[in-house]
């Protein structure tokens, strides 16, 4: 971690904040705003974290926004992260080399692989100059959002092992502090940690060993969030990327963690005890509701004398996870191709919060090819969380060139080529009627749509037309030059949106796609509109296809839709905290940036 911080410094990617700053809201708010600067964003080292409410100073500095931009990701990978795609592709296409130089390359590659397996040492913590801490209270653990239930460790590397000890796992799950020596383990139902937990539970055991490492090489935490298939230890990926084995030392609970970890928390998850975890402002940009999760009893805490506490902030995009996901996209493309060989590329736009929207470019070879890939995606590991998938053909513009790509998709948009389905969804998804299971939509936009031409009118006229059927607060048409512009309508919902949409069909010659949103939305901000739309939709319930027209209900759901869960709040910054930081000159007053990313709602 120290070496990486030096590297960040050398590359002008680090800002050091020496001013005492509060671990409750202040540090997280500063990092939240910093992460929104895209490639201009820097990592932040807080050398004097304090907790004002508890009148406490901490001895460990806090590092935030470690993966501040693509350059920082390259530094963590120790090489351009984009290189990984071709290297992994080679591995997935191993064939017998036919000439001498190919044989040499083949041997080199195999030889390189010997360095990927983690190495276990017997070295105890004293050898690595760790000191023992008495309680979690000594760590500068952050409270991120005002409505969070408390303090959460947000960049913990959670190490677990299968019951038969043949498989190891490293996952990144948040941990709520529920006592001086107790944590709540937020491994979601589909994740490997939760799978191992189930094995222990079914075996009737009382305890499952868990160790949490914080810090060390930043690549560990990137690997922890990487969606590797169950049974593949994430530290193998570490070794593969770095061409260097992770070196591990033993914990008293029988697990192993990297020797260079800054902080190690050892203990076990009690298989009988659950406590209410959350609410917590999550990476969807909404709070996840309070729910029962297993309790971890902490038995030992070690920290290096000069340890640095690493944390992150999640909330509305763009944030640090945007950069982490860039690496994930490249590393997993060749792996995805092993099941979907005609996949050329894919993109998870960060304002689609990864599982809410994916765009895939494919080599189409036969009718229904896109549909075949939709089904495949919805069946592969964490890709199956994806709620909305758009498929384009090889002629489409670059997938990160949204200015070109969106009109291309709209020219190919055909209501008959939308597949509505159902499947598992991320446990954090709030739109579905039931947790973890909900609607999916796939759009085959691989070929030109041949639809009747619309009679477009200007926004004001269309608003007046729609007002014959409903009260419209504002209306804006996007991409009017394309074959299927998107009409966004702000309203206060008094009856079911499907009924309003059906009543509009009388004027269908003027529109093809209508998106209905609550009146608080800002039509001049399509980045945040998209974020809200894909978050708030459950495709089966909220997408209506009638008479070659498509309606999307992105409003808040409730009694009208028979939605029985609690609709979550958004993660908004506390205005007084931001104003205080501006007054103290710790952050700049950047109203434009604040508005662009709706940091106050
Ligand atoms: C910043 C951040 C926070 C995350 N928090 C959680 C979490 O609290 N619970 C969870 O199950 N997954 C969380 N994830 C996602 C997992 O880390 C990810 O799905 C990972 O692949 C899980 O590993 P596993 O499949 O080995 O369990 C988080 C990811 C990031 C980037």
Coordinates of C-alpha atoms and ligand atoms in Angstrom, one line a residue:
X1 CA 0.0 0.0 0.0
X2 CA 2.8 2.4 0.9
X3 CA 4.6 1.6 -2.4
X4 CA 1.4 2.2 -4.3
X5 CA 0.8 5.5 -2.6
X6 CA 4.3 6.6 -3.6
X7 CA 3.5 5.6 -7.1
X8 CA 0.3 7.6 -7.1
X9 CA 2.3 10.6 -5.8
X10 CA 4.9 10.2 -8.5
X11 CA 2.1 10.2 -11.1
X12 CA 0.4 13.2 -9.6
X13 CA -2.6 11.1 -8.7
X14 CA -2.7 11.7 -5.0
X15 CA -4.0 14.5 -2.9
X16 CA -3.0 14.5 0.8
X17 CA -5.5 16.1 3.2
X18 CA -3.8 16.9 6.5
X19 CA -6.7 18.9 8.0
X20 CA -8.6 16.9 10.6
X21 CA -11.7 15.5 8.8
X22 CA -14.6 13.6 10.3
X23 CA -15.0 9.8 9.6
X24 CA -18.7 10.5 9.8
X25 CA -19.9 11.8 6.4
X26 CA -17.1 14.3 5.8
X27 CA -14.4 11.9 4.4
X28 CA -17.0 10.0 2.3
X29 CA -18.5 13.2 0.9
X30 CA -15.1 14.6 -0.1
X31 CA -14.2 11.3 -1.9
X32 CA -17.7 11.1 -3.4
X33 CA -17.3 14.5 -5.1
X34 CA -13.7 13.8 -6.1
X35 CA -14.6 10.5 -7.8
X36 CA -17.1 12.4 -10.1
X37 CA -14.2 14.2 -11.9
X38 CA -13.5 11.2 -14.1
X39 CA -10.0 11.2 -15.5
X40 CA -9.2 14.4 -13.4
X41 CA -10.0 12.6 -10.2
X42 CA -7.2 11.8 -7.7
X43 CA -6.8 9.4 -4.8
X44 CA -7.2 11.0 -1.4
X45 CA -5.0 10.3 1.7
X46 CA -6.5 11.7 4.9
X47 CA -3.7 11.8 7.4
X48 CA -5.8 13.1 10.4
X49 CA -9.1 11.3 10.5
X50 CA -11.2 12.2 13.6
X51 CA -14.6 11.3 14.9
X52 CA -16.0 14.6 16.3
X53 CA -19.1 13.0 17.9
X54 CA -16.9 10.5 19.8
X55 CA -14.1 13.1 20.4
X56 CA -11.7 10.7 18.9
X57 CA -8.5 10.9 16.8
X58 CA -7.3 7.8 14.9
X59 CA -3.7 6.8 14.4
X60 CA -4.3 5.2 11.0
X61 CA -4.6 7.4 7.9
X62 CA -7.5 6.7 5.5
X63 CA -7.0 6.1 1.7
X64 CA -10.0 6.8 -0.5
X65 CA -10.6 6.7 -4.2
X66 CA -7.5 4.4 -4.8
X67 CA -8.8 3.6 -8.3
X68 CA -9.3 7.2 -9.2
X69 CA -8.9 6.9 -12.9
X70 CA -7.6 4.6 -15.7
X71 CA -4.0 5.5 -15.0
X72 CA -4.4 4.4 -11.4
X73 CA -5.9 1.1 -12.6
X74 CA -2.9 0.6 -14.8
X75 CA -0.6 1.3 -11.9
X76 CA -2.5 -1.3 -9.8
X77 CA -2.3 -3.9 -12.6
X78 CA 1.4 -2.9 -13.0
X79 CA 0.7 -2.7 -16.8
X80 CA -2.0 -1.4 -19.1
X81 CA -5.2 -3.2 -17.9
X82 CA -6.4 -3.4 -21.5
X83 CA -3.5 -5.9 -22.3
X84 CA -5.3 -8.5 -20.2
X85 CA -8.0 -9.1 -22.8
X86 CA -5.6 -10.5 -25.5
X87 CA -3.6 -12.4 -22.9
X88 CA -6.6 -14.2 -21.5
X89 CA -8.0 -14.7 -25.1
X90 CA -4.7 -16.6 -25.9
X91 CA -5.3 -18.9 -22.9
X92 CA -8.9 -19.6 -23.9
X93 CA -7.7 -20.6 -27.4
X94 CA -4.8 -22.9 -26.5
X95 CA -3.9 -25.2 -29.3
X96 CA -0.9 -27.3 -30.2
X97 CA 1.8 -25.1 -31.6
X98 CA 3.0 -26.1 -35.0
X99 CA 6.3 -24.3 -35.6
X100 CA 9.3 -23.7 -33.4
X101 CA 8.6 -20.1 -32.4
X102 CA 5.0 -20.9 -31.6
X103 CA 6.3 -23.7 -29.4
X104 CA 8.6 -21.3 -27.5
X105 CA 5.7 -18.9 -27.0
X106 CA 3.6 -21.7 -25.8
X107 CA 6.2 -22.9 -23.3
X108 CA 6.8 -19.3 -22.1
X109 CA 3.1 -18.9 -21.5
X110 CA 2.9 -22.2 -19.6
X111 CA 6.0 -21.3 -17.6
X112 CA 4.4 -17.9 -16.7
X113 CA 1.4 -19.7 -15.3
X114 CA 3.5 -21.4 -12.6
X115 CA 3.6 -18.0 -10.9
X116 CA -0.1 -17.6 -10.4
X117 CA -0.7 -20.0 -7.5
X118 CA -0.6 -18.2 -4.1
X119 CA 2.3 -19.2 -1.8
X120 CA 1.5 -20.1 1.8
X121 CA 4.2 -19.3 4.4
X122 CA 4.2 -20.3 8.1
X123 CA 5.4 -16.8 9.1
X124 CA 3.4 -15.4 12.0
X125 CA 2.2 -11.9 12.3
X126 CA 5.1 -10.8 14.6
X127 CA 7.5 -11.5 11.7
X128 CA 5.6 -9.0 9.6
X129 CA 5.7 -6.4 12.4
X130 CA 2.0 -6.4 13.1
X131 CA 0.7 -5.2 16.4
X132 CA -2.5 -6.4 18.0
X133 CA -5.5 -4.1 18.4
X134 CA -8.1 -4.5 21.1
X135 CA -11.2 -3.5 19.2
X136 CA -12.6 -2.4 15.9
X137 CA -13.1 1.1 17.5
X138 CA -9.4 1.8 16.9
X139 CA -10.0 1.7 13.1
X140 CA -11.2 4.9 11.3
X141 CA -14.2 3.2 9.9
X142 CA -16.5 5.5 8.0
X143 CA -20.1 6.4 8.1
X144 CA -20.9 7.3 4.5
X145 CA -24.5 8.5 4.3
X146 CA -26.8 10.3 6.7
X147 CA -29.3 7.5 6.7
X148 CA -26.7 4.7 7.0
X149 CA -27.3 2.4 10.0
X150 CA -23.8 3.1 11.3
X151 CA -20.1 2.6 10.3
X152 CA -19.3 0.2 7.5
X153 CA -16.0 -1.3 6.4
X154 CA -16.3 -0.8 2.7
X155 CA -13.1 -2.2 1.2
X156 CA -12.6 -5.4 3.2
X157 CA -11.2 -8.4 1.5
X158 CA -13.2 -11.3 2.9
X159 CA -11.4 -14.6 2.9
X160 CA -13.4 -17.8 3.3
X161 CA -12.9 -21.5 2.6
X162 CA -15.3 -24.3 1.5
X163 CA -16.3 -26.8 4.1
X164 CA -14.1 -29.5 2.6
X165 CA -11.2 -27.0 2.4
X166 CA -10.6 -27.6 -1.3
X167 CA -11.8 -24.2 -2.4
X168 CA -10.8 -20.7 -1.2
X169 CA -12.6 -17.5 -1.9
X170 CA -11.9 -13.8 -1.8
X171 CA -14.9 -11.6 -2.0
X172 CA -15.5 -7.9 -1.4
X173 CA -18.5 -7.6 0.9
X174 CA -19.3 -4.6 3.1
X175 CA -19.2 -5.1 6.9
X176 CA -21.3 -3.1 9.3
X177 CA -19.7 -2.6 12.8
X178 CA -22.3 -3.9 15.3
X179 CA -20.0 -4.0 18.4
X180 CA -16.4 -3.4 19.4
X181 CA -15.6 -6.9 18.2
X182 CA -18.5 -7.8 16.0
X183 CA -19.4 -7.3 12.3
X184 CA -22.3 -8.0 10.1
X185 CA -21.5 -9.9 7.0
X186 CA -23.2 -8.6 3.9
X187 CA -22.6 -11.4 1.5
X188 CA -25.5 -11.5 -0.8
X189 CA -27.4 -14.7 -1.5
X190 CA -25.7 -15.4 -4.9
X191 CA -22.1 -14.8 -3.8
X192 CA -19.5 -17.4 -3.1
X193 CA -19.1 -16.5 0.6
X194 CA -22.8 -17.1 1.1
X195 CA -22.5 -20.4 -0.8
X196 CA -19.8 -21.6 1.6
X197 CA -21.8 -20.4 4.5
X198 CA -24.7 -22.6 3.3
X199 CA -22.4 -25.6 3.3
X200 CA -21.3 -25.0 6.9
X201 CA -24.9 -24.5 7.9
X202 CA -26.2 -27.6 6.3
X203 CA -23.4 -29.6 8.0
X204 CA -24.8 -28.3 11.3
X205 CA -21.7 -26.5 12.4
X206 CA -21.6 -23.6 14.8
X207 CA -18.7 -21.6 13.3
X208 CA -17.3 -20.7 9.9
X209 CA -13.8 -19.2 9.9
X210 CA -13.6 -15.8 8.1
X211 CA -10.7 -13.4 7.8
X212 CA -10.8 -9.9 6.5
X213 CA -7.8 -8.1 5.2
X214 CA -7.6 -4.4 4.5
X215 CA -5.0 -2.7 2.4
X216 CA -1.8 -4.3 1.1
X217 CA -1.4 -4.4 -2.6
X218 CA -4.5 -2.6 -4.1
X219 CA -4.8 -5.3 -6.7
X220 CA -6.2 -7.7 -4.0
X221 CA -9.3 -5.6 -3.6
X222 CA -9.8 -5.3 -7.4
X223 CA -9.6 -9.1 -7.5
X224 CA -12.0 -9.4 -4.6
X225 CA -14.8 -7.7 -6.6
X226 CA -14.0 -9.6 -9.8
X227 CA -17.0 -11.9 -10.6
X228 CA -14.9 -15.1 -11.0
X229 CA -16.8 -18.4 -11.2
X230 CA -17.3 -20.3 -7.9
X231 CA -14.3 -22.5 -7.1
X232 CA -11.7 -20.2 -8.7
X233 CA -9.7 -18.4 -6.0
X234 CA -9.4 -14.7 -6.9
X235 CA -5.7 -14.7 -5.9
X236 CA -5.0 -16.8 -8.9
X237 CA -6.2 -13.9 -11.0
X238 CA -3.9 -11.7 -8.9
X239 CA -0.9 -14.0 -9.8
X240 CA -1.9 -14.0 -13.4
X241 CA -2.1 -10.3 -13.7
X242 CA 1.1 -9.5 -11.8
X243 CA 3.0 -12.6 -12.9
X244 CA 3.9 -12.9 -9.3
X245 CA 2.4 -15.1 -6.6
X246 CA 0.5 -13.7 -3.7
X247 CA 2.3 -14.6 -0.5
X248 CA 0.1 -15.6 2.3
X249 CA 0.5 -15.9 6.1
X250 CA -1.7 -18.0 8.4
X251 CA -4.4 -16.7 10.7
X252 CA -5.3 -18.5 13.9
X253 CA -8.7 -19.5 12.4
X254 CA -6.9 -21.7 9.8
X255 CA -7.3 -19.2 6.9
X256 CA -4.6 -17.4 5.1
X257 CA -4.3 -13.8 4.1
X258 CA -1.7 -11.8 2.2
X259 CA 1.4 -11.0 4.2
X260 CA 1.4 -7.4 3.1
X261 CA -2.1 -6.6 4.3
X262 CA -2.2 -3.4 6.4
X263 CA -4.9 -4.7 8.7
X264 CA -6.2 -8.2 9.4
X265 CA -9.4 -9.1 11.2
X266 CA -9.7 -12.8 12.1
X267 CA -12.7 -14.6 13.5
X268 CA -15.7 -16.6 12.5
X269 CA -19.2 -16.2 11.4
X270 CA -21.7 -17.6 13.9
X271 CA -24.0 -19.9 12.1
X272 CA -26.9 -19.3 14.5
X273 CA -26.8 -15.6 14.9
X274 CA -28.3 -12.9 12.6
X275 CA -28.7 -9.2 13.1
X276 CA -30.4 -6.5 11.2
X277 CA -27.9 -5.0 8.7
X278 CA -28.4 -1.6 7.0
X279 CA -29.9 0.6 5.8
X280 CA -26.8 1.5 3.7
X281 CA -26.5 3.9 0.8
X282 CA -25.4 1.5 -1.9
X283 CA -23.8 1.5 -5.4
X284 CA -27.2 1.6 -7.1
X285 CA -27.5 5.2 -5.7
X286 CA -30.3 4.1 -3.4
X287 CA -30.3 2.8 0.1
X288 CA -30.6 -0.9 0.5
X289 CA -33.2 -1.7 3.2
X290 CA -32.4 -3.2 6.6
X291 CA -32.2 -7.0 6.4
X292 CA -31.0 -9.9 8.5
X293 CA -27.4 -10.9 7.8
X294 CA -25.0 -13.2 9.7
X295 CA -22.9 -12.0 12.6
X296 CA -19.1 -12.3 12.5
X297 CA -17.3 -12.5 15.9
X298 CA -13.9 -10.9 15.8
X299 CA -11.2 -12.8 17.7
X300 CA -8.0 -11.0 16.6
X301 CA -7.2 -7.7 15.0
X302 CA -3.8 -6.9 13.8
X303 CA -2.4 -3.8 12.1
X304 CA 1.0 -2.9 10.9
X305 CA 2.5 0.1 12.8
X306 CA 2.2 2.3 9.7
X307 CA -1.0 0.7 8.5
X308 CA -3.3 2.7 6.1
X309 CA -7.1 2.1 6.3
X310 CA -8.5 1.8 2.7
X311 CA -12.1 2.6 2.1
X312 CA -14.5 3.5 -0.7
X313 CA -17.7 5.3 -1.2
X314 CA -20.6 4.0 -3.2
X315 CA -23.7 5.9 -4.2
X316 CA -25.0 7.5 -7.4
X317 CA -22.6 7.2 -10.4
X318 CA -19.9 8.0 -11.4
X319 CA -17.7 6.6 -8.6
X320 CA -14.6 4.6 -8.0
X321 CA -16.4 1.4 -9.0
X322 CA -16.7 2.8 -12.5
X323 CA -12.9 2.5 -12.9
X324 CA -12.8 -0.9 -11.3
X325 CA -15.4 -2.1 -13.7
X326 CA -13.3 -1.0 -16.7
X327 CA -10.8 -3.7 -15.7
X328 CA -13.6 -6.2 -15.1
X329 CA -15.0 -5.6 -18.6
X330 CA -11.7 -6.3 -20.3
X331 CA -10.7 -9.3 -18.2
X332 CA -14.1 -11.0 -18.5
X333 CA -14.7 -10.4 -22.2
X334 CA -12.6 -13.4 -23.3
X335 CA -14.1 -15.5 -20.5
X336 CA -17.6 -14.7 -21.6
X337 CA -16.6 -15.5 -25.2
X338 CA -16.0 -19.1 -24.2
X339 CA -19.8 -19.4 -23.8
X340 CA -20.8 -16.9 -26.4
X341 CA -18.1 -17.0 -29.1
X342 CA -19.9 -14.4 -31.3
X343 CA -19.6 -11.7 -28.7
X344 CA -17.3 -9.0 -30.1
X345 CA -17.4 -6.6 -27.2
X346 CA -19.6 -5.4 -24.3
X347 CA -20.0 -2.3 -22.2
X348 CA -21.6 -1.7 -18.8
X349 CA -22.3 2.0 -18.7
X350 CA -21.6 3.2 -15.2
X351 CA -24.9 5.1 -15.0
X352 CA -26.5 1.7 -15.6
X353 CA -24.8 0.7 -12.3
X354 CA -23.4 -2.4 -14.2
X355 CA -26.2 -4.9 -13.7
X356 CA -29.0 -2.6 -14.8
X357 CA -27.8 -2.1 -18.4
X358 CA -25.4 -3.8 -20.7
X359 CA -24.7 -3.1 -24.4
X360 CA -23.2 -6.0 -26.4
X361 CA -21.8 -6.0 -29.9
X362 CA -22.1 -9.4 -31.6
X363 CA -21.3 -11.1 -34.9
X364 CA -24.8 -12.0 -36.1
X365 CA -24.9 -15.2 -38.2
X366 CA -28.5 -16.3 -38.1
X367 CA -32.0 -15.2 -37.1
X368 CA -32.5 -15.0 -33.4
X369 CA -28.8 -14.9 -32.7
X370 CA -29.1 -11.9 -30.4
X371 CA -31.9 -13.7 -28.5
X372 CA -29.6 -16.7 -28.1
X373 CA -27.0 -14.5 -26.5
X374 CA -29.6 -12.8 -24.2
X375 CA -30.5 -16.2 -22.8
X376 CA -26.8 -17.1 -22.4
X377 CA -26.1 -13.9 -20.6
X378 CA -29.0 -14.3 -18.2
X379 CA -27.6 -17.7 -17.3
X380 CA -23.9 -17.0 -16.8
X381 CA -22.7 -16.2 -13.2
X382 CA -23.1 -12.6 -12.1
X383 CA -24.0 -11.6 -15.7
X384 CA -27.4 -13.1 -15.0
X385 CA -28.1 -10.1 -12.7
X386 CA -28.3 -7.9 -15.8
X387 CA -31.8 -6.4 -16.1
X388 CA -31.6 -4.7 -19.5
X389 CA -29.4 -5.8 -22.4
X390 CA -29.1 -4.2 -25.8
X391 CA -27.5 -6.1 -28.7
X392 CA -25.9 -4.4 -31.7
X393 CA -24.1 -5.9 -34.7
X394 CA -20.5 -5.6 -35.8
X395 CA -21.2 -2.4 -37.9
X396 CA -22.3 -0.5 -34.8
X397 CA -20.2 2.4 -33.6
X398 CA -17.8 1.9 -30.6
X399 CA -19.7 0.9 -27.5
X400 CA -18.3 3.8 -25.5
X401 CA -19.1 6.4 -28.1
X402 CA -22.6 7.1 -26.8
X403 CA -23.2 10.1 -29.1
X404 CA -23.0 7.8 -32.2
X405 CA -24.2 4.6 -30.6
X406 CA -27.6 5.8 -29.2
X407 CA -29.0 7.1 -32.5
X408 CA -27.7 3.9 -34.1
X409 CA -29.7 1.8 -31.6
X410 CA -32.8 4.0 -32.1
X411 CA -32.6 3.6 -35.9
X412 CA -32.6 -0.2 -35.3
X413 CA -35.2 -0.1 -32.6
X414 CA -38.1 -2.4 -33.3
X415 CA -40.8 -3.1 -30.6
X416 CA -41.2 -6.6 -32.1
X417 CA -37.6 -7.3 -31.2
X418 CA -37.9 -6.8 -27.5
X419 CA -37.7 -10.0 -25.4
X420 CA -39.3 -9.7 -22.0
X421 CA -38.3 -12.4 -19.6
X422 CA -37.7 -13.1 -15.9
X423 CA -34.8 -14.4 -13.9
X424 CA -32.5 -13.8 -10.9
X425 CA -31.5 -10.3 -10.2
X426 CA -29.1 -8.6 -7.9
X427 CA -30.1 -8.6 -4.3
X428 CA -29.8 -4.8 -4.3
X429 CA -32.4 -4.3 -7.0
X430 CA -35.3 -2.4 -5.6
X431 CA -37.6 -2.4 -8.7
X432 CA -38.6 -6.0 -8.7
X433 CA -41.7 -7.0 -6.7
X434 CA -39.7 -9.7 -4.9
X435 CA -36.1 -9.5 -3.8
X436 CA -33.6 -11.4 -6.1
X437 CA -36.0 -12.3 -8.8
X438 CA -37.5 -10.0 -11.4
X439 CA -38.1 -8.9 -15.0
X440 CA -35.5 -8.7 -17.8
X441 CA -35.6 -7.0 -21.2
X442 CA -33.4 -7.7 -24.1
X443 CA -33.4 -5.6 -27.3
X444 CA -32.2 -7.0 -30.6
X445 CA -30.9 -3.8 -32.3
X446 CA -28.7 -5.7 -34.8
X447 CA -30.5 -4.7 -38.0
X448 CA -32.3 -1.7 -39.4
X449 CA -35.9 -1.4 -38.3
X450 CA -38.5 -0.9 -41.0
X451 CA -41.3 1.0 -39.3
X452 CA -43.7 3.7 -40.4
X453 CA -42.3 7.2 -40.2
X454 CA -43.5 9.3 -37.3
X455 CA -45.1 12.7 -37.6
X456 CA -42.9 14.6 -35.2
X457 CA -44.0 17.8 -33.5
X458 CA -42.1 20.1 -31.2
X459 CA -41.9 19.4 -27.4
X460 CA -44.4 22.1 -26.5
X461 CA -47.0 20.8 -29.0
X462 CA -46.5 17.2 -27.9
X463 CA -46.9 18.3 -24.3
X464 CA -50.2 19.9 -25.1
X465 CA -51.4 16.8 -27.0
X466 CA -50.5 14.5 -24.0
X467 CA -52.2 17.0 -21.7
X468 CA -55.5 15.9 -23.2
X469 CA -55.0 12.7 -21.2
X470 CA -52.9 13.6 -18.1
X471 CA -51.2 16.4 -16.3
X472 CA -47.7 16.8 -17.7
X473 CA -45.1 18.8 -15.7
X474 CA -42.5 18.7 -18.5
X475 CA -41.8 16.8 -21.7
X476 CA -38.7 16.5 -23.8
X477 CA -37.9 14.4 -26.9
X478 CA -34.4 13.0 -27.2
X479 CA -32.7 12.0 -30.5
X480 CA -35.4 13.5 -32.7
X481 CA -33.3 12.8 -35.8
X482 CA -33.4 9.0 -35.3
X483 CA -36.2 6.8 -36.4
X484 CA -37.5 6.3 -32.9
X485 CA -37.0 9.3 -30.6
X486 CA -37.4 8.9 -26.9
X487 CA -40.1 11.0 -25.3
X488 CA -39.6 11.6 -21.6
X489 CA -42.6 12.8 -19.6
X490 CA -42.6 14.1 -16.0
X491 CA -45.8 13.7 -14.1
X492 CA -47.4 13.2 -10.8
X493 CA -48.9 9.7 -11.0
X494 CA -52.6 9.5 -10.1
X495 CA -53.4 6.2 -11.9
X496 CA -51.5 3.3 -13.3
X497 CA -49.0 4.3 -16.0
X498 CA -50.0 1.5 -18.3
X499 CA -53.5 3.0 -18.5
X500 CA -52.0 6.5 -19.3
X501 CA -49.8 5.0 -21.9
X502 CA -52.7 3.1 -23.5
X503 CA -54.7 6.3 -23.6
X504 CA -51.9 8.0 -25.5
X505 CA -52.1 5.5 -28.3
X506 CA -54.7 7.7 -29.9
X507 CA -51.8 10.0 -30.8
X508 CA -49.3 7.3 -31.7
X509 CA -48.4 8.9 -35.0
X510 CA -46.3 11.4 -32.9
X511 CA -44.2 9.0 -30.9
X512 CA -42.7 5.5 -30.6
X513 CA -41.1 5.3 -27.2
X514 CA -42.4 7.1 -24.1
X515 CA -40.7 7.1 -20.7
X516 CA -42.7 8.2 -17.7
X517 CA -40.9 9.7 -14.8
X518 CA -41.7 11.3 -11.5
X519 CA -41.9 15.1 -11.7
X520 CA -38.7 15.6 -9.5
X521 CA -36.5 14.4 -12.4
X522 CA -34.5 16.9 -14.5
X523 CA -35.0 16.5 -18.2
X524 CA -31.9 18.5 -19.0
X525 CA -29.8 15.7 -17.4
X526 CA -30.0 12.6 -19.5
X527 CA -27.0 10.9 -17.6
X528 CA -29.0 10.9 -14.3
X529 CA -32.3 10.1 -16.2
X530 CA -30.8 6.9 -17.6
X531 CA -29.5 6.0 -14.1
X532 CA -33.0 6.4 -12.6
X533 CA -34.9 4.7 -15.4
X534 CA -32.9 1.5 -15.5
X535 CA -32.9 1.4 -11.7
X536 CA -36.6 1.8 -11.3
X537 CA -37.8 -0.6 -14.0
X538 CA -38.9 -4.1 -13.6
X539 CA -39.2 -5.1 -17.2
X540 CA -42.1 -7.5 -16.8
X541 CA -44.2 -5.0 -14.9
X542 CA -43.0 -1.7 -16.3
X543 CA -42.4 -2.1 -20.1
X544 CA -45.6 -2.0 -22.2
X545 CA -45.6 -2.9 -25.9
X546 CA -48.8 -2.0 -27.7
X547 CA -49.5 -1.2 -31.4
X548 CA -45.8 -0.9 -32.2
X549 CA -45.3 1.6 -29.4
X550 CA -43.4 1.1 -26.2
X551 CA -44.0 2.7 -22.8
X552 CA -41.6 2.5 -19.9
X553 CA -42.8 3.2 -16.3
X554 CA -39.8 4.6 -14.4
X555 CA -41.8 6.2 -11.6
X556 CA -41.7 5.2 -8.0
X557 CA -43.8 2.1 -7.4
X558 CA -46.3 1.7 -4.7
X559 CA -49.9 0.7 -4.1
X560 CA -51.0 1.3 -7.7
X561 CA -48.7 -1.4 -8.9
X562 CA -49.3 -3.7 -5.9
X563 CA -45.6 -3.1 -4.9
X564 CA -45.3 -4.2 -1.3
X565 CA -41.7 -3.5 -0.5
X566 CA -40.4 -0.2 0.8
X567 CA -39.3 2.1 -2.1
X568 CA -35.8 3.3 -1.1
X569 CA -34.5 6.8 -0.8
X570 CA -31.6 8.0 -3.0
X571 CA -28.1 8.6 -1.6
X572 CA -27.9 12.4 -1.4
X573 CA -25.1 14.3 0.2
X574 CA -25.9 16.3 3.3
X575 CA -25.9 19.9 2.3
X576 CA -24.6 21.2 5.6
X577 CA -21.6 18.8 5.5
X578 CA -20.7 19.9 1.9
X579 CA -21.1 23.6 2.8
X580 CA -18.9 23.1 5.9
X581 CA -16.2 21.5 3.8
X582 CA -16.3 24.4 1.3
X583 CA -16.0 26.9 4.1
X584 CA -12.9 25.1 5.4
X585 CA -11.4 25.1 1.9
X586 CA -11.2 21.3 1.8
X587 CA -13.4 21.1 -1.3
X588 CA -14.2 23.7 -3.9
X589 CA -17.7 25.1 -4.5
X590 CA -18.4 23.4 -7.8
X591 CA -22.1 23.9 -8.3
X592 CA -22.0 22.8 -11.9
X593 CA -20.5 19.4 -10.9
X594 CA -22.9 19.1 -8.0
X595 CA -25.9 19.7 -10.3
X596 CA -24.6 17.5 -13.0
X597 CA -24.5 14.5 -10.7
X598 CA -27.5 15.6 -8.6
X599 CA -25.4 15.2 -5.4
X600 CA -28.2 16.8 -3.3
X601 CA -31.0 15.0 -5.0
Ligands
LIG1 C1 -17.4 -1.2 -3.8 C2 -18.1 -2.5 -3.8 C3 -18.9 -3.0 -2.8 C4 -19.5 -4.2 -2.8 N1 -20.2 -4.7 -1.7 C5 -20.8 -5.9 -1.8 C6 -21.5 -6.4 -0.7 O1 -21.7 -5.7 0.3 N2 -22.1 -7.6 -0.7 C7 -21.9 -8.4 -1.8 O2 -22.4 -9.5 -1.9 N3 -21.2 -8.0 -2.9 C8 -20.6 -6.7 -2.9 N4 -19.9 -6.3 -4.0 C9 -19.8 -7.1 -5.2 C10 -18.9 -8.3 -5.0 O3 -17.6 -7.9 -4.5 C11 -18.7 -9.1 -6.2 O4 -20.0 -9.5 -6.7 C12 -17.7 -10.2 -6.1 O5 -17.6 -10.8 -7.4 C13 -18.2 -11.2 -5.1 O6 -17.3 -12.3 -5.1 P1 -17.7 -13.8 -4.9 O7 -18.5 -14.2 -6.1 O8 -16.4 -14.5 -4.8 O9 -18.5 -13.9 -3.7 C14 -19.3 -5.1 -3.9 C15 -18.5 -4.6 -5.0 C16 -17.9 -3.4 -5.0 C17 -17.0 -2.9 -6.1

